Amino acid sequence: MNKTLRTPVIAGNWKMNNTPDETAALIAALTPLVANAESTVVIAVPFVDIAAALQATLGSNIAVAAQNVHWETNGAFTGEVSAQMLKAIGVPYVVIGHSERRQYFGETDVTVQKRVRAALNAGLQVILCVGEVLGERKGGITAQIVRAQTEIALAGVTAEELKSVIIAYEPVWAIGTGETATPEQANEVCAILRDLLARLYGKDAADRAVIQYGGSMNDQNAAELLAQPDVDGGLIGGASLVAEKFAVIVNAAG
Ligand code: PEP
């Protein structure tokens, strides 16, 4: 497995945190701390903060992501935002299928698939989240679950389009709990996903695919997780809200 084929992506998921003014301030604090990063740096902000984030990141190496997207272009879908809208204002990335969307907002593998399709059609880059819940891990079906989630989400995605997809392996039991997967557990599942991509798209595409780990990654444990051969970065929630902590994670990748 050749890790040098991939540039790590460190993405912060701010979840439902920060006003536009707080967004500008946090980005101002973060920008100098990550200016020499060897990884790609992304922050996924609430919809109302996107304009402020785009403005505040101008001229920096920090890219902006939305945290969700609807699959239709426009229409009677109150409260939703389309991929075309995100593209129109210059948002390059979107997070799709986060476990909080699956847990609290009825997201299913099928709706994830529709959102992935819409995002790719609009030319967005996707951070696709997959991961098992605790009962599934205890039941020994982690591999089965993450393979199924990934295969359904990627149905119809071509090898060319896969270049615009980052997969985030996020065990649900590790998100926001302070309980991190061990580096071995994280790597094992990232490797399972890479094997799946090899089966679906060929070894070269799989070797080039970025597969992140997410789940209570922080400034203390990031280096060991990111050093794993199949872990190409992280999706970070809580620790991405503190510039100094997020910067340590960013600078641990490379
Ligand atoms: C996340 O929101 O994707 C996440 C991994 O959160 P945390 O780092 O807080 O566990």
Short mmCIF file of N, CA, C and O in Angstrom, two decimals, residues 1-7 194 203-209 228-230 232:
data_model
loop_
_atom_site.label_atom_id
_atom_site.label_comp_id
_atom_site.label_asym_id
_atom_site.label_seq_id
_atom_site.Cartn_x
_atom_site.Cartn_y
_atom_site.Cartn_z
N MET A 1 0.85 -1.21 0.00
CA MET A 1 0.00 0.00 0.00
C MET A 1 0.88 1.25 0.00
O MET A 1 1.76 1.39 0.83
N ASN A 2 0.66 2.14 -0.95
CA ASN A 2 1.55 3.29 -1.08
C ASN A 2 0.88 4.56 -0.59
O ASN A 2 0.12 5.21 -1.31
N LYS A 3 1.21 4.95 0.64
CA LYS A 3 0.57 6.12 1.24
C LYS A 3 0.98 7.41 0.54
O LYS A 3 0.27 8.42 0.61
N THR A 4 2.13 7.39 -0.14
CA THR A 4 2.60 8.62 -0.78
C THR A 4 1.71 9.03 -1.96
O THR A 4 1.81 10.14 -2.46
N LEU A 5 0.85 8.13 -2.41
CA LEU A 5 -0.06 8.49 -3.51
C LEU A 5 -1.17 9.40 -3.03
O LEU A 5 -1.94 9.93 -3.82
N ARG A 6 -1.29 9.58 -1.69
CA ARG A 6 -2.45 10.31 -1.16
C ARG A 6 -2.01 11.49 -0.28
O ARG A 6 -1.07 11.36 0.50
N THR A 7 -2.71 12.61 -0.45
CA THR A 7 -2.50 13.75 0.45
C THR A 7 -3.54 13.64 1.56
O THR A 7 -4.74 13.56 1.27
N ARG A 194 -10.67 0.19 1.85
CA ARG A 194 -9.80 0.30 0.66
C ARG A 194 -9.89 -0.97 -0.17
O ARG A 194 -9.90 -0.92 -1.40
N LYS A 203 -7.32 -1.53 -8.16
CA LYS A 203 -6.32 -1.25 -7.14
C LYS A 203 -5.79 0.18 -7.22
O LYS A 203 -5.56 0.84 -6.21
N ASP A 204 -5.59 0.67 -8.44
CA ASP A 204 -5.01 2.01 -8.57
C ASP A 204 -5.94 3.06 -7.95
O ASP A 204 -5.50 3.92 -7.19
N ALA A 205 -7.23 2.96 -8.28
CA ALA A 205 -8.20 3.91 -7.72
C ALA A 205 -8.23 3.80 -6.20
O ALA A 205 -8.29 4.81 -5.48
N ALA A 206 -8.16 2.57 -5.71
CA ALA A 206 -8.21 2.37 -4.25
C ALA A 206 -6.97 2.93 -3.57
O ALA A 206 -7.05 3.53 -2.49
N ASP A 207 -5.82 2.75 -4.22
CA ASP A 207 -4.57 3.27 -3.65
C ASP A 207 -4.57 4.80 -3.59
O ASP A 207 -3.86 5.39 -2.78
N ARG A 208 -5.34 5.42 -4.46
CA ARG A 208 -5.38 6.89 -4.50
C ARG A 208 -6.51 7.47 -3.65
O ARG A 208 -6.57 8.68 -3.44
N ALA A 209 -7.41 6.63 -3.17
CA ALA A 209 -8.58 7.14 -2.43
C ALA A 209 -8.18 7.57 -1.02
O ALA A 209 -7.43 6.87 -0.32
N GLN A 228 -1.09 5.58 10.81
CA GLN A 228 -1.48 4.24 10.34
C GLN A 228 -1.48 4.20 8.80
O GLN A 228 -1.85 5.18 8.15
N PRO A 229 -1.08 3.08 8.22
CA PRO A 229 -0.88 3.04 6.76
C PRO A 229 -2.13 3.30 5.93
O PRO A 229 -2.02 3.80 4.82
N ASP A 230 -3.31 2.97 6.46
CA ASP A 230 -4.52 3.18 5.66
C ASP A 230 -5.36 4.36 6.13
O ASP A 230 -6.45 4.58 5.62
N ASP A 232 -5.83 8.18 6.14
CA ASP A 232 -5.32 9.31 5.34
C ASP A 232 -5.85 10.65 5.83
O ASP A 232 -6.13 11.54 5.03
#
